mmCIF file of C-alpha atoms in Angstrom:
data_model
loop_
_atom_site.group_PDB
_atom_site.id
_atom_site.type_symbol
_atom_site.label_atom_id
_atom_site.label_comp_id
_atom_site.label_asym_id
_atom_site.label_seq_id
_atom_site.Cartn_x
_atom_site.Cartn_y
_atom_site.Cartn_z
ATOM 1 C CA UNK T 21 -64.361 47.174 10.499
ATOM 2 C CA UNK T 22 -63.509 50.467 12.606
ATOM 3 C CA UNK T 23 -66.887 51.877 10.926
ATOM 4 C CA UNK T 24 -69.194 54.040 13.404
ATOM 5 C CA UNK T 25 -73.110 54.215 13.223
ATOM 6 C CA UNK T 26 -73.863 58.227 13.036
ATOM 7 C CA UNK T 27 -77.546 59.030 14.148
ATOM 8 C CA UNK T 28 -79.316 61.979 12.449
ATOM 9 C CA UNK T 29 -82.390 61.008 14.379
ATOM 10 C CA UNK T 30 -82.047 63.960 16.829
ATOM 11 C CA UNK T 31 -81.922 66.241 13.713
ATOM 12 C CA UNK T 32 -84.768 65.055 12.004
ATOM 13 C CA UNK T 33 -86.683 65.029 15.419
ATOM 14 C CA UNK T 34 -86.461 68.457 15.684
ATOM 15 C CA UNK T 35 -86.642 69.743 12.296
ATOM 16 C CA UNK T 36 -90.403 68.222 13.063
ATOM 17 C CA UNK T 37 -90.226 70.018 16.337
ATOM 18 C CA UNK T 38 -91.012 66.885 17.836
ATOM 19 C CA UNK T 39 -90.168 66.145 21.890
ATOM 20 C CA UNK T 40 -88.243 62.961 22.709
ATOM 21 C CA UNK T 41 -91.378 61.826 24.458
ATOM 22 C CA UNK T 42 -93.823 62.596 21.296
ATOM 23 C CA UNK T 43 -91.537 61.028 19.128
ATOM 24 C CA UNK T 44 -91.565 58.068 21.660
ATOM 25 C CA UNK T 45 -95.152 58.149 21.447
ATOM 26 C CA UNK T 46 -95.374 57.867 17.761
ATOM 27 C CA UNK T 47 -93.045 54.776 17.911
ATOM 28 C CA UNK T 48 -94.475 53.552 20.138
ATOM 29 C CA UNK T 49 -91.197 53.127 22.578
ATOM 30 C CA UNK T 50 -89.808 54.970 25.465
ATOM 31 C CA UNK T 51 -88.273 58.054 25.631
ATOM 32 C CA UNK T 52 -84.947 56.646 26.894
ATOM 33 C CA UNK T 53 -84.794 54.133 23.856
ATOM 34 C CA UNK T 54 -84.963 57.857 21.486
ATOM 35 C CA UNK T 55 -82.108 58.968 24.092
ATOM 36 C CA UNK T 56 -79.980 56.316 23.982
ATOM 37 C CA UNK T 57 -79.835 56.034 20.126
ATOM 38 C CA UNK T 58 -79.856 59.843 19.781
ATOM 39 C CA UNK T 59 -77.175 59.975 21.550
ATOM 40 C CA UNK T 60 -75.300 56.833 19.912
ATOM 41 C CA UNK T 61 -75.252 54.609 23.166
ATOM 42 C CA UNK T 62 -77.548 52.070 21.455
ATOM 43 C CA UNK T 63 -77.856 50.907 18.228
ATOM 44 C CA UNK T 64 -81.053 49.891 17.284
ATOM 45 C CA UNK T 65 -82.340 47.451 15.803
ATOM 46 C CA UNK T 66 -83.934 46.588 12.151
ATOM 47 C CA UNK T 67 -87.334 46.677 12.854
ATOM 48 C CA UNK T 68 -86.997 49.664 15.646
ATOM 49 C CA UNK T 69 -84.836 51.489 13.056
ATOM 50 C CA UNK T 70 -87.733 51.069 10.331
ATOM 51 C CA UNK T 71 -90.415 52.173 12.922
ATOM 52 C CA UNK T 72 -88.167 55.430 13.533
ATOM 53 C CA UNK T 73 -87.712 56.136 9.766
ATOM 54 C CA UNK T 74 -91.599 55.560 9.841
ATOM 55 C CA UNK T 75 -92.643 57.781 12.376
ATOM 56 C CA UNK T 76 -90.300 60.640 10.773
ATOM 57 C CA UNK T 77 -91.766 60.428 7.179
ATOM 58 C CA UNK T 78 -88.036 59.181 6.159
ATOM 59 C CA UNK T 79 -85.916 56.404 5.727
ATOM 60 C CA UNK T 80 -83.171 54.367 7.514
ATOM 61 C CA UNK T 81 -80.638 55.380 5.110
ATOM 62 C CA UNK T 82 -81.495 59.217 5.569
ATOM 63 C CA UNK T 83 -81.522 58.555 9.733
ATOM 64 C CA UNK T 84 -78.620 56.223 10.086
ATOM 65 C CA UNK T 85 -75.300 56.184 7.858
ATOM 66 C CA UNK T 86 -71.740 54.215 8.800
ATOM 67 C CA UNK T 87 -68.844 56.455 8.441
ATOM 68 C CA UNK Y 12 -104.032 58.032 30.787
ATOM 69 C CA UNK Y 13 -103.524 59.224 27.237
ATOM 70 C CA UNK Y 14 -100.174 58.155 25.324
ATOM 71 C CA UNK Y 15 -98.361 61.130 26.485
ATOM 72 C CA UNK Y 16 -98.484 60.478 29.965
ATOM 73 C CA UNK Y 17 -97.937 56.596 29.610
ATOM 74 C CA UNK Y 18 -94.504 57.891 27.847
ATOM 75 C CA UNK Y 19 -93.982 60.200 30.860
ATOM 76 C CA UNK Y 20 -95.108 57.845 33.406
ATOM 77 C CA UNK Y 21 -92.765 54.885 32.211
ATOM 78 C CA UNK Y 22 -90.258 57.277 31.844
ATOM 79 C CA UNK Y 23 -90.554 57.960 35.710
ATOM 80 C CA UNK Y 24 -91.151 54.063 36.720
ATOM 81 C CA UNK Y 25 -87.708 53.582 34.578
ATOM 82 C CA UNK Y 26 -85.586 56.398 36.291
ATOM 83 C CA UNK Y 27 -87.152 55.170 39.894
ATOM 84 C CA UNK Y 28 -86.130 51.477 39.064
ATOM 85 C CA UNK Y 29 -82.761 52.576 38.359
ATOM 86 C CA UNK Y 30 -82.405 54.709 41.773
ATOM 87 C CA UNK Y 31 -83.587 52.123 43.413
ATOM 88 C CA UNK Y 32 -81.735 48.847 42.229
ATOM 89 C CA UNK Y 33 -78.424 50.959 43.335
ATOM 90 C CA UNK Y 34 -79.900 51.864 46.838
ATOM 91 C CA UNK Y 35 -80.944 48.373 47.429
ATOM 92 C CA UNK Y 36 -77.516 47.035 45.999
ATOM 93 C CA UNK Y 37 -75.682 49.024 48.492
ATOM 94 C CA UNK Y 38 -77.946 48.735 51.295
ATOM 95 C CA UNK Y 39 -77.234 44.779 50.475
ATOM 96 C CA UNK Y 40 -73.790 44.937 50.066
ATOM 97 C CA UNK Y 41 -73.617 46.941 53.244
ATOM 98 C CA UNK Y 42 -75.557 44.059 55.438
ATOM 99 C CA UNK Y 43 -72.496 41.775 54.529
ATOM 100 C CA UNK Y 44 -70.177 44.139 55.423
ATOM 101 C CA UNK Y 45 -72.241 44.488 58.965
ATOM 102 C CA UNK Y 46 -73.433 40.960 59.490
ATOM 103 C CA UNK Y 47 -71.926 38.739 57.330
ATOM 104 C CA UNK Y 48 -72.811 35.105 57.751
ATOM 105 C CA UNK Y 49 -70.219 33.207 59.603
ATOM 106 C CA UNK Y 50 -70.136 29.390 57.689
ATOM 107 C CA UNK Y 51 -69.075 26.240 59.972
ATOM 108 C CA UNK Y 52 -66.967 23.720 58.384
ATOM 109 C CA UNK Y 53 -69.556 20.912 58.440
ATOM 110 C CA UNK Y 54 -71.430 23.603 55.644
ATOM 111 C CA UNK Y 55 -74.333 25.091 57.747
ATOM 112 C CA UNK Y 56 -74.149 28.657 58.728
ATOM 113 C CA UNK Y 57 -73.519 29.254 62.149
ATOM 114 C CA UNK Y 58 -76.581 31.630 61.933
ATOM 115 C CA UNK Y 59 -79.075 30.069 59.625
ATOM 116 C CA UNK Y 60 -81.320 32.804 59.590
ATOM 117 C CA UNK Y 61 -78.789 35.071 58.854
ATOM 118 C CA UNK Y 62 -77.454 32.600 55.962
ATOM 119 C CA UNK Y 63 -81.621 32.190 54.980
ATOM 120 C CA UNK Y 64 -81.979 35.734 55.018
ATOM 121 C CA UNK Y 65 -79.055 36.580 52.760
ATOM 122 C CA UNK Y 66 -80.141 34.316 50.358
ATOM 123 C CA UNK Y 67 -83.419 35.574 50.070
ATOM 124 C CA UNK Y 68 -82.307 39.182 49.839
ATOM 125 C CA UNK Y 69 -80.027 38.066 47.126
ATOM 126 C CA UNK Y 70 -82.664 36.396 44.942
ATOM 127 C CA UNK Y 71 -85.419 38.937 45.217
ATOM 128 C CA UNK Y 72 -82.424 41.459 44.095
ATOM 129 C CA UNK Y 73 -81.852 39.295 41.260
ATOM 130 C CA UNK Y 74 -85.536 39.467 40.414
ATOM 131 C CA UNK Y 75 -84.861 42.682 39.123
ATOM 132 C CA UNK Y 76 -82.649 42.100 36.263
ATOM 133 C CA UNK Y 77 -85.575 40.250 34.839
ATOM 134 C CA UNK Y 78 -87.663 41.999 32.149
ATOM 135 C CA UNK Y 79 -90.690 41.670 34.132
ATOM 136 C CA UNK Y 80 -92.532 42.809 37.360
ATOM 137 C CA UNK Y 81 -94.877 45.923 37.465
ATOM 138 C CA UNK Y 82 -98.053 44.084 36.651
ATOM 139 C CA UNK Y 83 -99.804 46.898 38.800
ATOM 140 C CA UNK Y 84 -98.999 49.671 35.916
ATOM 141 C CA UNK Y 85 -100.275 47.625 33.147
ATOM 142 C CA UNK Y 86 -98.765 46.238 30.199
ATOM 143 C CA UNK Y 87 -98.225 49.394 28.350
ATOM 144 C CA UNK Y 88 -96.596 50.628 30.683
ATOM 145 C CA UNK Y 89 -94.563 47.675 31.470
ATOM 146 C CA UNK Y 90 -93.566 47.181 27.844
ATOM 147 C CA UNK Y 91 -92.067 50.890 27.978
ATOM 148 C CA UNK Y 92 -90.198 50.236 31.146
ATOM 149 C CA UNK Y 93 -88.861 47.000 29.958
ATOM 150 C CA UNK Y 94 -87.973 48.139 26.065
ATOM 151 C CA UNK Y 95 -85.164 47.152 24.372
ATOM 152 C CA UNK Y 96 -82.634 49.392 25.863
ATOM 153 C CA UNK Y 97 -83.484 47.890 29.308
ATOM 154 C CA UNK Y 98 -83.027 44.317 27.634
ATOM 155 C CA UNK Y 99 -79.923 44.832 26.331
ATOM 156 C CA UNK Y 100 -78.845 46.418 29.771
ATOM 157 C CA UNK Y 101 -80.645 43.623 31.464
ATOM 158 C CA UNK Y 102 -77.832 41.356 29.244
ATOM 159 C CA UNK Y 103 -74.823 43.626 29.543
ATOM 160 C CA UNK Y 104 -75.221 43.561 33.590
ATOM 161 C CA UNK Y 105 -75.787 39.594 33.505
ATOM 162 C CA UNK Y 106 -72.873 39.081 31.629
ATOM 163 C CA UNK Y 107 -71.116 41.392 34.005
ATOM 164 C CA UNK Y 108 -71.831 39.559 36.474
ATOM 165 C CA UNK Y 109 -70.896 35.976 35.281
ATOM 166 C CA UNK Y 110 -66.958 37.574 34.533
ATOM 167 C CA UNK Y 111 -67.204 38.486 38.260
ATOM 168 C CA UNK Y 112 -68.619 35.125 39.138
ATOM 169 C CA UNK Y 113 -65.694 33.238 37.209
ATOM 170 C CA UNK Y 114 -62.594 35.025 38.460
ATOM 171 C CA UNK Y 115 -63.928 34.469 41.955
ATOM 172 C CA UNK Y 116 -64.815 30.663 41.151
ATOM 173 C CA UNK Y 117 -61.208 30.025 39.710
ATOM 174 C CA UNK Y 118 -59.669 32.719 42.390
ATOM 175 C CA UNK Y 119 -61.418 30.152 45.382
ATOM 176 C CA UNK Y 120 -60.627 27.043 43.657
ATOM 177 C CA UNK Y 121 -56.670 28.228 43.196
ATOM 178 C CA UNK Y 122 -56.476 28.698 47.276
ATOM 179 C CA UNK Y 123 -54.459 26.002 49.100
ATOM 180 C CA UNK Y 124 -57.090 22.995 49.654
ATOM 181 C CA UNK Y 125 -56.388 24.006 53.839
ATOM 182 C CA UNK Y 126 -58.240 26.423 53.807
ATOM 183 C CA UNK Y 127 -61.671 24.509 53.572
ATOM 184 C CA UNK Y 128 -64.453 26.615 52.439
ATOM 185 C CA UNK Y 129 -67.738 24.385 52.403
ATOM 186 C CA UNK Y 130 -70.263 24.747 49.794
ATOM 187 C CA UNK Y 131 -72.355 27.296 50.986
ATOM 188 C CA UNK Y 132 -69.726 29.558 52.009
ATOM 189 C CA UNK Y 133 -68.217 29.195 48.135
ATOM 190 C CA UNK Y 134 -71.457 30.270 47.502
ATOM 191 C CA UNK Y 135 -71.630 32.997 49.572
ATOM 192 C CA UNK Y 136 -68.467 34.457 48.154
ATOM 193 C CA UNK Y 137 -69.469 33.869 44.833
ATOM 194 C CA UNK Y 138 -73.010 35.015 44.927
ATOM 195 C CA UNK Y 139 -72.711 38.391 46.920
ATOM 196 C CA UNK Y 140 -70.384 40.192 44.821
ATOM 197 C CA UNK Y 141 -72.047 39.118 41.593
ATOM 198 C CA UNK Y 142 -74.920 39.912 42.548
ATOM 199 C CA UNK Y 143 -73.845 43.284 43.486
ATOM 200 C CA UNK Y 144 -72.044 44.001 40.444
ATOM 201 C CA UNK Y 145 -74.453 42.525 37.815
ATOM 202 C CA UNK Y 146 -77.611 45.452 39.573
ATOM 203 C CA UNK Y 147 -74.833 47.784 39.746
ATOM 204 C CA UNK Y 148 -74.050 47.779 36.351
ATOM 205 C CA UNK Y 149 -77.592 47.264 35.474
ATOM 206 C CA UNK Y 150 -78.520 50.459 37.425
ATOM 207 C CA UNK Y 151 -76.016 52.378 35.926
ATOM 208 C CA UNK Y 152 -76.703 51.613 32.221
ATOM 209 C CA UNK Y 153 -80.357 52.590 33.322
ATOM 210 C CA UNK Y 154 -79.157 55.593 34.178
ATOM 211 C CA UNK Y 155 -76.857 56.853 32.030
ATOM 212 C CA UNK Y 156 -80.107 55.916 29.259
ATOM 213 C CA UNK Y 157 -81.735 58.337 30.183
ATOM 214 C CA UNK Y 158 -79.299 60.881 31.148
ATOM 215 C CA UNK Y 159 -79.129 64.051 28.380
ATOM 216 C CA UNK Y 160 -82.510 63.381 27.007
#
């Protein structure tokens, strides 16, 4: 309760200087669902959230923590 | 098109769709304002064309909340335009507009019994604004998805 979902996706995106719309591409999404959860108005869910880590060479832990 | 471009080009259909659901939301909203139907009491509108014409206006708008349409683009294409953010929007908008659709059920059915509205008329006054607020809402989540990208 009161816990908020925190998003490193838009860090790990560019630390692979990846574009919202390669990223997208990888996923296999579109580049509005990548805005939206970079920027923490949706939360994802389980199997788009394991498709991310995927894509990034990470995992959901390391994209998404509660704090 | 390579996947690049199908990315882009969904991207564009998406931000379109958006624009366009609010134009067509206000250019409907603004008809009633203009030429709103005028219901007789025996529950036929005094213009049925006008009445036939509102209601088809309001359920080809409605078409749009529906994750579907754009069979021209393909289904990539489609699939990107209607992803899961546009679901969940699709949801958030609907529900939107059923609040809306309540408080003006109960807000009619707490008037004094004199003042007579007939079926279609209820339905009238029910309908347009949740119809109007459900694609607004709708095309404002859109938009504010893919706003800061």
């Amino acid at each position: 309760v009161g816990e908020q979902l925190v998003s490193r996706l838009r860090e790990e995106r560019t630390r692979r200087n990846l574009t919202q719309a390669q990223l997208a591409e990888l996923v296999g999404v579109s580049r509005k669902t990548i805005n939206t959860v970079e920027n923490g108005i949706f939360i994802p869910s389980t199997v788009l959230s394991l498709r991310l880590a995927r894509a990034l060479g990470t995992t959901v832990e390391e994209l998404f923590q509660l704090r | 098109m390579s996947p690049q471009n199908v990315v882009e080009f969904a991207d564009r259909i998406s931000r379109r769709r958006a624009l366009g659901t609010a134009l067509a939301t206000i250019v409907f909203l603004a008809i009633q304002v203009v030429v709103r139907p005028v219901f007789r009491t025996d529950g036929y509108a005094a213009s049925d064309l006008g009445a036939h014409m509102w209601a088809l206006n309001a359920a080809l708008l409605l078409l749009l909340l529906l994750p579907a349409g754009g069979f021209v683009w393909g289904r990539r294409v489609r699939t990107l335009v209607n992803d899961e953010v546009s679901r969940n929007n699709s949801r958030t908008a609907m529900a939107a507009g059923f609040w809306v659709a309540m408080v003006i059920a109960l807000g009619l059915y707490a008037l004094p019994a004199s003042r007579g509205f007939n079926a279609r008329e209820a339905i009238y006054l029910i309908a347009t604004p949740t119809t109007g607020v459900a694609l607004l809402a709708f095309a404002w989540l859109e938009s504010r998805a893919h706003r800061g990208g």
